[in-house]
């Protein structure tokens, strides 16, 4: 469905969005299968309505939000770079709202230090959640430090390209943290919980030496199996000769806004 | 007599090279004309690597096939092995040229620091050595040592299979299947060697 949004002040300037076809047909969403084409092909039976998001934990006013009520908020378009940990990247015109606005409404307690996120579990609608060889423990879980979650760049996206979120992109609501690797952007969120302990995260549980809790885009810290110094832009067109690698930027190009969050930290250790 | 036998075998061998190189050719044309999906370089690389492993596996099937069914396709084994080598070379070239754009800094880090890449390079180096010594002159020249040298194909298959398994973020049924086939083919060799030792064949 169409989704109206006004251009957000925090949209990247000079970014050319990746074609819609590639944004919606080249996805990692293992709940629907391992191939990049699986989410588009195998998410037809998924029902993003009715849908609620429970927000609770260390908050003064826990609430359960209905997705359609969330869509009536003032929505912004945010054109962000998206860098996958697999060393490819896109530019996506998201529609959503700042996570901090939602968190302000539930009033986090002083003791809350982290935000934990949880995806939906529906093996009947998500073929990748079944199978003989479970690739991840379901539900998919993610987490942010509270100051990361409160950063104005961090949004909950409910649409892209002027439409509500397609199933394969994490319908009906997902997290977008543009300075972190794509897997931090947990999809089809059903629960957001404030906590005082660092949340467990799906990929870190799967391979802690390869995927850290922070997962900030960092060209200086390689994945054990490949370099993170550069990336293949998706959808550049031209086949082999159209898409030369481009250098990966620290914090995916958002360093000016977010580097301060990590002052004094060793980002090689806390990768 | 010899000529009459050689001719169909020669034709089959030619067809084997022709059909064998078809996936590379088709994939190259599709990629060069932007019909290989959103991430054409990665798709091309993976296609080439997978065919290298497939031909390597096929070349290792020749002996078990003969021993178990009596079907002898030994005369085509060299072609299968060479196809594996060519695909490994294409795979490596695509990685160096199309993917990394000859970025020597990254490539050097790859081959010195990353076991995933090192395994692939070991497999390629072995296949290159076997391809270089696959001619009649080398076979005559190396004598018994040739057979020993070409047993390195087993090591190449092990490295290639692990390299394939590691090329994805998670363990996949598909990669495990290839790994299982390689393990089975090697287990056959071990079993055969052990049973021969236990029961020497009549002279």
Coordinates of C-alpha atoms in Angstrom, one line a residue:
Chain A
X1 CA 0.0 0.0 0.0
X2 CA 1.1 3.6 -0.6
X3 CA 2.7 5.3 2.4
X4 CA 3.1 9.0 2.7
X5 CA 6.2 10.5 4.2
X6 CA 8.0 13.8 4.3
X7 CA 11.7 13.9 3.4
X8 CA 13.8 13.5 6.6
X9 CA 16.5 16.0 7.4
X10 CA 18.8 13.1 8.2
X11 CA 18.6 11.5 4.8
X12 CA 21.9 11.1 3.1
X13 CA 22.6 13.7 0.4
X14 CA 24.0 12.7 -3.0
X15 CA 23.0 9.0 -2.5
X16 CA 21.5 7.3 -5.5
X17 CA 19.0 4.7 -4.3
X18 CA 19.5 1.1 -5.4
X19 CA 16.7 0.1 -7.9
X20 CA 13.5 -1.1 -6.2
X21 CA 13.7 -4.4 -7.9
X22 CA 17.1 -5.2 -6.3
X23 CA 16.1 -3.8 -2.9
X24 CA 13.2 -6.3 -2.9
X25 CA 14.8 -9.2 -4.7
X26 CA 18.2 -9.5 -3.1
X27 CA 17.6 -10.1 0.6
X28 CA 19.0 -11.9 3.5
X29 CA 16.0 -13.0 5.5
X30 CA 16.8 -16.5 6.6
X31 CA 13.3 -17.0 8.0
X32 CA 12.3 -17.5 4.4
X33 CA 15.4 -19.4 3.2
X34 CA 19.1 -19.0 2.6
X35 CA 19.2 -17.8 -1.0
X36 CA 19.0 -14.0 -1.7
X37 CA 16.0 -14.7 -3.9
X38 CA 14.1 -16.8 -1.3
X39 CA 12.5 -13.9 0.7
X40 CA 10.8 -12.5 -2.4
X41 CA 9.8 -15.9 -3.7
X42 CA 8.8 -17.6 -0.4
X43 CA 7.2 -14.8 1.7
X44 CA 3.8 -14.8 -0.1
X45 CA 2.0 -16.6 2.7
X46 CA 3.3 -14.3 5.4
X47 CA 0.6 -12.1 7.0
X48 CA 1.9 -8.8 8.4
X49 CA -1.7 -8.0 9.7
X50 CA -3.0 -8.0 12.3
X51 CA 0.3 -7.1 14.1
X52 CA 1.3 -5.7 17.4
X53 CA 4.6 -4.7 18.9
X54 CA 5.0 -5.1 22.6
X55 CA 7.3 -2.6 24.3
X56 CA 8.1 -3.5 27.9
X57 CA 10.9 -4.3 30.3
X58 CA 12.5 -1.5 32.3
X59 CA 10.1 1.2 31.4
X60 CA 7.6 3.2 33.4
X61 CA 4.8 2.8 30.8
X62 CA 4.9 -0.5 29.0
X63 CA 2.6 -0.5 25.9
X64 CA 1.5 -2.6 23.0
X65 CA 1.4 -0.8 19.7
X66 CA -0.9 -1.7 16.9
X67 CA 0.9 -1.5 13.5
X68 CA -1.9 0.5 11.9
X69 CA -1.7 3.1 14.7
X70 CA 2.1 3.3 14.2
X71 CA 1.5 4.1 10.5
X72 CA -0.6 7.2 11.4
X73 CA 2.4 8.8 13.0
X74 CA 4.4 11.5 11.1
X75 CA 6.6 9.4 9.0
X76 CA 9.9 10.4 7.4
X77 CA 11.8 9.2 4.4
X78 CA 15.4 8.4 5.3
X79 CA 17.7 7.5 2.4
X80 CA 20.4 5.4 4.0
X81 CA 23.4 3.4 2.9
X82 CA 23.0 -0.3 3.9
X83 CA 26.2 -2.3 4.3
X84 CA 25.9 -6.1 4.6
X85 CA 28.5 -8.0 6.6
X86 CA 29.0 -10.0 3.3
X87 CA 30.7 -7.0 1.8
X88 CA 27.9 -5.7 -0.5
X89 CA 25.9 -2.5 -0.1
X90 CA 22.8 -0.7 -1.2
X91 CA 21.2 2.7 -0.8
X92 CA 17.6 2.4 0.4
X93 CA 14.9 5.1 0.8
X94 CA 13.3 3.9 4.0
X95 CA 10.1 5.3 5.5
X96 CA 9.8 5.3 9.3
X97 CA 10.2 7.2 12.5
X98 CA 13.0 7.6 15.1
X99 CA 13.1 4.7 17.6
X100 CA 13.8 7.4 20.3
X101 CA 10.3 8.8 19.8
X102 CA 8.8 5.5 20.6
X103 CA 11.1 4.8 23.5
X104 CA 10.3 8.3 25.0
X105 CA 6.6 7.3 25.1
X106 CA 7.3 4.3 27.3
X107 CA 9.7 6.2 29.5
X108 CA 12.8 4.0 30.1
X109 CA 13.8 3.7 33.7
X110 CA 17.2 5.0 34.8
X111 CA 18.3 1.4 35.2
X112 CA 17.7 0.5 31.5
X113 CA 21.0 0.2 29.6
X114 CA 20.1 -1.8 26.6
X115 CA 17.2 -2.4 24.2
X116 CA 16.5 -6.0 23.1
X117 CA 14.5 -6.8 20.0
X118 CA 12.7 -10.0 19.0
X119 CA 11.3 -11.2 15.6
X120 CA 8.2 -13.2 14.9
X121 CA 8.2 -17.0 14.9
X122 CA 5.8 -18.5 12.4
X123 CA 7.2 -21.7 10.9
X124 CA 3.9 -22.1 9.0
X125 CA 4.4 -18.8 7.1
X126 CA 8.2 -18.7 7.2
X127 CA 9.6 -21.8 5.5
X128 CA 13.1 -21.0 6.6
X129 CA 12.2 -21.5 10.2
X130 CA 11.5 -25.2 9.7
X131 CA 13.7 -27.6 8.0
X132 CA 16.1 -30.3 9.1
X133 CA 19.2 -28.0 9.4
X134 CA 18.2 -25.0 11.6
X135 CA 20.6 -22.2 10.6
X136 CA 19.8 -19.9 13.5
X137 CA 17.9 -20.3 16.8
X138 CA 14.5 -18.7 16.4
X139 CA 13.3 -16.1 17.2
X140 CA 15.9 -13.9 15.6
X141 CA 17.1 -11.6 18.4
X142 CA 19.1 -8.4 18.3
X143 CA 20.1 -5.6 20.6
X144 CA 21.4 -2.1 21.0
X145 CA 22.9 -0.1 23.7
X146 CA 20.4 2.5 24.9
X147 CA 22.4 5.4 23.6
X148 CA 22.6 3.7 20.2
X149 CA 18.9 3.1 20.3
X150 CA 18.2 6.8 21.2
X151 CA 20.4 8.1 18.4
X152 CA 18.4 10.1 15.9
X153 CA 19.7 8.1 13.0
X154 CA 18.2 4.9 14.4
X155 CA 14.8 4.3 13.0
X156 CA 12.0 1.8 12.9
X157 CA 11.1 1.4 9.3
X158 CA 7.6 0.6 8.2
X159 CA 8.1 1.2 4.5
X160 CA 10.4 1.9 1.6
X161 CA 10.1 3.6 -1.8
X162 CA 6.8 5.2 -0.8
X163 CA 5.2 1.8 0.0
X164 CA 4.6 -0.2 3.2
X165 CA 7.3 -2.7 3.8
X166 CA 7.2 -5.7 1.5
X167 CA 7.2 -9.0 3.3
X168 CA 10.7 -9.8 2.1
X169 CA 12.1 -6.6 3.6
X170 CA 10.8 -7.2 7.1
X171 CA 7.1 -6.4 7.1
X172 CA 5.5 -4.8 8.8
X173 CA 8.2 -3.1 11.0
X174 CA 11.9 -3.5 11.2
X175 CA 14.9 -1.8 12.7
X176 CA 17.4 0.2 10.6
X177 CA 20.7 1.3 12.1
X178 CA 22.7 2.7 9.2
X179 CA 26.2 2.7 10.7
X180 CA 26.0 -1.0 11.6
X181 CA 26.1 -4.1 9.4
X182 CA 22.7 -5.1 8.0
X183 CA 22.1 -8.1 10.2
X184 CA 21.6 -5.7 13.1
X185 CA 18.5 -4.5 11.3
X186 CA 16.1 -7.1 12.8
X187 CA 13.0 -7.6 10.8
X188 CA 9.3 -8.3 11.6
X189 CA 9.6 -7.1 15.1
X190 CA 7.1 -8.3 17.7
X191 CA 8.8 -7.2 20.9
X192 CA 11.1 -4.5 22.2
X193 CA 12.4 -4.8 25.7
X194 CA 14.4 -2.4 27.8
X195 CA 17.0 -4.2 30.0
X196 CA 20.1 -3.6 32.1
X197 CA 22.0 -6.5 30.6
X198 CA 23.6 -6.7 27.1
X199 CA 21.0 -8.7 25.0
X200 CA 21.9 -11.8 23.2
X201 CA 22.1 -11.4 19.4
X202 CA 21.4 -14.1 16.8
X203 CA 24.6 -13.9 14.8
X204 CA 26.8 -13.5 17.8
X205 CA 25.3 -16.7 19.2
X206 CA 25.9 -18.4 15.9
X207 CA 29.6 -17.5 15.5
X208 CA 30.9 -15.1 18.2
X209 CA 34.3 -14.8 16.6
X210 CA 32.8 -13.5 13.3
X211 CA 29.9 -11.4 14.5
X212 CA 30.2 -9.1 17.5
X213 CA 27.5 -7.3 19.5
X214 CA 28.3 -3.9 18.1
X215 CA 28.8 -4.9 14.5
X216 CA 29.7 -1.3 13.5
X217 CA 30.7 -1.1 9.9
X218 CA 34.5 -0.9 10.1
X219 CA 36.8 -1.3 7.1
X220 CA 39.7 -1.8 9.5
X221 CA 38.3 -4.9 11.1
X222 CA 38.0 -7.8 8.7
X223 CA 35.7 -10.7 8.9
X224 CA 37.8 -13.8 9.5
X225 CA 36.9 -15.1 6.0
X226 CA 37.0 -11.8 4.0
X227 CA 38.2 -8.3 4.0
X228 CA 35.7 -5.5 5.0
X229 CA 37.8 -2.8 3.4
X230 CA 35.6 -2.5 0.3
X231 CA 32.2 -3.5 -0.9
X232 CA 30.3 -4.5 -4.0
X233 CA 27.5 -2.0 -4.7
X234 CA 24.3 -3.9 -5.7
X235 CA 22.2 -3.0 -8.6
X236 CA 24.8 -0.7 -10.2
X237 CA 23.9 -2.3 -13.6
X238 CA 26.2 -3.1 -16.4
X239 CA 27.0 -6.6 -15.3
X240 CA 30.6 -7.5 -14.6
X241 CA 31.9 -4.2 -15.8
X242 CA 29.4 -1.8 -14.2
X243 CA 29.9 -2.5 -10.5
X244 CA 33.5 -1.9 -9.4
X245 CA 34.1 -2.3 -5.7
X246 CA 34.0 0.9 -3.6
X247 CA 35.8 1.6 -0.4
X248 CA 33.8 0.9 2.8
X249 CA 33.6 4.0 5.1
X250 CA 34.1 3.8 8.8
X251 CA 30.6 3.6 10.5
X252 CA 29.3 3.3 6.9
X253 CA 29.9 7.0 6.3
X254 CA 28.0 8.1 9.5
X255 CA 31.1 8.5 11.6
X256 CA 30.6 12.3 12.1
X257 CA 27.2 11.6 13.8
X258 CA 28.0 8.4 15.7
X259 CA 31.7 8.0 16.4
X260 CA 31.2 9.9 19.7
X261 CA 29.1 7.0 21.0
X262 CA 32.2 4.8 21.0
X263 CA 34.8 7.3 22.4
X264 CA 37.4 5.4 24.4
X265 CA 36.4 2.0 23.2
X266 CA 38.7 -0.4 21.4
X267 CA 36.6 -1.2 18.3
X268 CA 38.9 -4.1 17.3
X269 CA 37.9 -5.9 20.5
X270 CA 34.3 -4.6 20.6
X271 CA 33.7 -5.3 16.9
Chain B
X1 CA 42.4 -51.0 -35.1
X2 CA 43.9 -48.3 -32.8
X3 CA 42.6 -45.5 -35.0
X4 CA 39.1 -47.0 -35.0
X5 CA 39.0 -47.1 -31.2
X6 CA 40.6 -43.7 -30.8
X7 CA 38.2 -41.9 -32.9
X8 CA 34.9 -42.2 -30.9
X9 CA 36.9 -41.7 -27.7
X10 CA 38.4 -38.5 -29.2
X11 CA 35.0 -37.3 -30.2
X12 CA 33.6 -38.0 -26.7
X13 CA 36.5 -36.2 -25.2
X14 CA 36.0 -33.2 -27.4
X15 CA 32.3 -33.2 -26.5
X16 CA 33.2 -33.4 -22.9
X17 CA 35.4 -30.3 -23.1
X18 CA 32.7 -28.6 -25.2
X19 CA 29.8 -29.3 -22.8
X20 CA 32.0 -29.0 -19.8
X21 CA 33.0 -25.5 -20.6
X22 CA 29.5 -24.5 -21.5
X23 CA 28.5 -23.4 -17.9
X24 CA 31.5 -21.0 -17.9
X25 CA 30.7 -19.6 -21.3
X26 CA 26.9 -19.1 -20.6
X27 CA 27.6 -17.6 -17.3
X28 CA 30.2 -15.2 -18.7
X29 CA 27.9 -14.0 -21.4
X30 CA 25.0 -13.5 -19.0
X31 CA 27.3 -11.6 -16.6
X32 CA 28.9 -9.5 -19.3
X33 CA 25.4 -8.5 -20.5
X34 CA 24.0 -7.8 -17.0
X35 CA 21.7 -10.8 -16.9
X36 CA 23.2 -12.5 -13.9
X37 CA 21.1 -10.9 -11.1
X38 CA 21.8 -8.2 -8.6
X39 CA 25.3 -9.3 -7.7
X40 CA 26.7 -10.6 -11.0
X41 CA 30.4 -10.9 -10.0
X42 CA 29.6 -13.0 -6.9
X43 CA 27.2 -15.2 -8.8
X44 CA 29.8 -15.8 -11.5
X45 CA 32.5 -16.6 -9.0
X46 CA 30.4 -19.1 -7.2
X47 CA 29.3 -20.8 -10.4
X48 CA 32.9 -21.2 -11.5
X49 CA 34.0 -22.5 -8.2
X50 CA 31.1 -25.0 -7.9
X51 CA 31.9 -26.4 -11.4
X52 CA 35.5 -26.8 -10.4
X53 CA 34.5 -28.9 -7.4
X54 CA 32.0 -30.9 -9.5
X55 CA 34.6 -31.9 -12.1
X56 CA 37.1 -32.7 -9.4
X57 CA 34.5 -35.0 -7.8
X58 CA 33.7 -36.6 -11.2
X59 CA 37.3 -37.3 -11.8
X60 CA 37.5 -39.1 -8.5
X61 CA 34.4 -41.2 -9.4
X62 CA 36.2 -42.9 -12.3
X63 CA 38.0 -45.5 -10.2
X64 CA 35.1 -46.4 -7.9
X65 CA 32.8 -46.7 -10.9
X66 CA 35.2 -49.2 -12.6
X67 CA 35.7 -51.2 -9.4
X68 CA 32.1 -51.4 -8.5
X69 CA 30.3 -51.6 -11.8
X70 CA 33.0 -52.5 -14.3
X71 CA 32.3 -49.4 -16.4
X72 CA 35.6 -48.1 -17.5
X73 CA 35.8 -44.4 -18.4
X74 CA 39.4 -44.1 -17.4
X75 CA 40.3 -42.6 -20.8
X76 CA 38.2 -39.5 -19.9
X77 CA 39.6 -38.9 -16.5
X78 CA 42.3 -36.6 -17.7
X79 CA 39.6 -34.4 -19.4
X80 CA 37.6 -34.3 -16.1
X81 CA 40.6 -33.3 -14.1
X82 CA 41.7 -30.7 -16.6
X83 CA 38.1 -29.2 -16.6
X84 CA 38.4 -29.0 -12.8
X85 CA 41.7 -27.1 -13.2
X86 CA 40.3 -24.7 -15.8
X87 CA 37.3 -23.9 -13.7
X88 CA 39.5 -23.4 -10.7
X89 CA 41.7 -21.0 -12.8
X90 CA 38.6 -19.1 -14.0
X91 CA 37.3 -19.0 -10.4
X92 CA 40.5 -17.6 -9.2
X93 CA 40.8 -15.1 -12.1
X94 CA 37.3 -13.9 -11.5
X95 CA 38.1 -13.3 -7.9
X96 CA 41.4 -11.5 -8.5
X97 CA 40.2 -9.4 -11.5
X98 CA 36.5 -8.9 -11.4
X99 CA 35.8 -9.1 -7.7
X100 CA 38.9 -7.6 -6.1
X101 CA 40.0 -5.5 -9.1
X102 CA 43.7 -6.6 -8.6
X103 CA 43.7 -5.0 -5.2
X104 CA 47.1 -6.5 -4.1
X105 CA 46.8 -5.4 -0.5
X106 CA 43.6 -7.3 0.0
X107 CA 44.7 -10.3 -2.0
X108 CA 48.0 -10.6 0.0
X109 CA 46.0 -10.4 3.3
X110 CA 43.7 -13.1 1.9
X111 CA 46.4 -15.6 1.0
X112 CA 48.4 -15.0 4.2
X113 CA 45.7 -14.6 6.9
X114 CA 42.5 -16.2 5.9
X115 CA 42.2 -20.0 6.2
X116 CA 39.2 -19.9 3.9
X117 CA 41.1 -18.4 1.1
X118 CA 44.3 -20.4 1.8
X119 CA 42.3 -23.7 1.4
X120 CA 41.1 -22.5 -2.0
X121 CA 44.6 -21.6 -3.0
X122 CA 46.0 -24.9 -1.9
X123 CA 43.4 -26.7 -4.0
X124 CA 44.2 -24.5 -7.0
X125 CA 47.9 -25.0 -6.6
X126 CA 47.5 -28.8 -6.6
X127 CA 45.2 -28.7 -9.6
X128 CA 47.7 -26.6 -11.4
X129 CA 50.5 -29.0 -10.7
X130 CA 48.4 -32.0 -11.7
X131 CA 47.3 -30.2 -14.9
X132 CA 50.9 -29.4 -15.8
X133 CA 52.0 -33.0 -15.4
X134 CA 48.9 -34.5 -17.1
X135 CA 50.7 -35.0 -20.4
X136 CA 52.2 -38.2 -21.7
X137 CA 55.7 -36.9 -21.5
X138 CA 55.3 -36.2 -17.7
X139 CA 53.7 -39.6 -17.1
X140 CA 56.7 -41.4 -18.8
X141 CA 59.2 -39.1 -17.2
X142 CA 57.9 -39.3 -13.6
X143 CA 57.1 -43.1 -13.7
X144 CA 55.9 -44.4 -10.4
X145 CA 56.2 -40.9 -8.8
X146 CA 53.5 -39.7 -11.2
X147 CA 50.9 -41.8 -9.4
X148 CA 52.0 -40.6 -6.0
X149 CA 51.9 -37.0 -7.2
X150 CA 48.5 -37.4 -8.6
X151 CA 47.1 -38.7 -5.4
X152 CA 47.3 -35.1 -4.3
X153 CA 43.9 -34.8 -6.1
X154 CA 42.5 -36.2 -2.8
X155 CA 44.0 -33.3 -0.8
X156 CA 42.7 -30.9 -3.4
X157 CA 39.2 -32.3 -3.1
X158 CA 39.3 -32.0 0.7
X159 CA 40.5 -28.4 0.6
X160 CA 38.0 -27.5 -2.1
X161 CA 35.1 -29.0 -0.2
X162 CA 35.9 -27.2 3.0
X163 CA 36.5 -24.0 1.1
X164 CA 33.0 -24.4 -0.4
X165 CA 31.4 -25.1 3.1
X166 CA 33.1 -22.0 4.4
X167 CA 32.0 -19.8 1.6
X168 CA 28.6 -19.3 3.2
X169 CA 27.7 -17.7 6.5
X170 CA 26.0 -20.9 7.7
X171 CA 26.3 -24.6 7.1
X172 CA 24.1 -25.5 4.3
X173 CA 22.6 -28.9 3.3
X174 CA 24.0 -28.4 -0.2
X175 CA 27.6 -27.8 0.9
X176 CA 27.4 -30.7 3.4
X177 CA 26.2 -32.9 0.5
X178 CA 29.3 -32.1 -1.6
X179 CA 31.5 -32.6 1.5
X180 CA 29.8 -35.9 2.1
X181 CA 30.4 -37.1 -1.5
X182 CA 34.1 -36.1 -1.2
X183 CA 34.4 -38.0 2.1
X184 CA 32.7 -41.0 0.6
X185 CA 35.1 -41.1 -2.4
X186 CA 38.1 -40.9 -0.1
X187 CA 36.7 -43.5 2.3
X188 CA 36.3 -45.8 -0.7
X189 CA 40.1 -45.4 -1.4
X190 CA 41.0 -46.1 2.2
X191 CA 38.7 -49.2 2.3
X192 CA 40.2 -50.5 -0.9
X193 CA 43.7 -50.0 0.2
X194 CA 43.1 -51.7 3.5
X195 CA 41.3 -54.7 2.0
X196 CA 44.1 -55.1 -0.6
X197 CA 46.7 -55.2 2.1
X198 CA 44.7 -57.7 4.1
X199 CA 44.2 -60.0 1.1
X200 CA 47.0 -59.7 -1.4
X201 CA 45.7 -60.3 -5.0
X202 CA 47.0 -63.4 -6.8
X203 CA 50.2 -62.6 -8.7

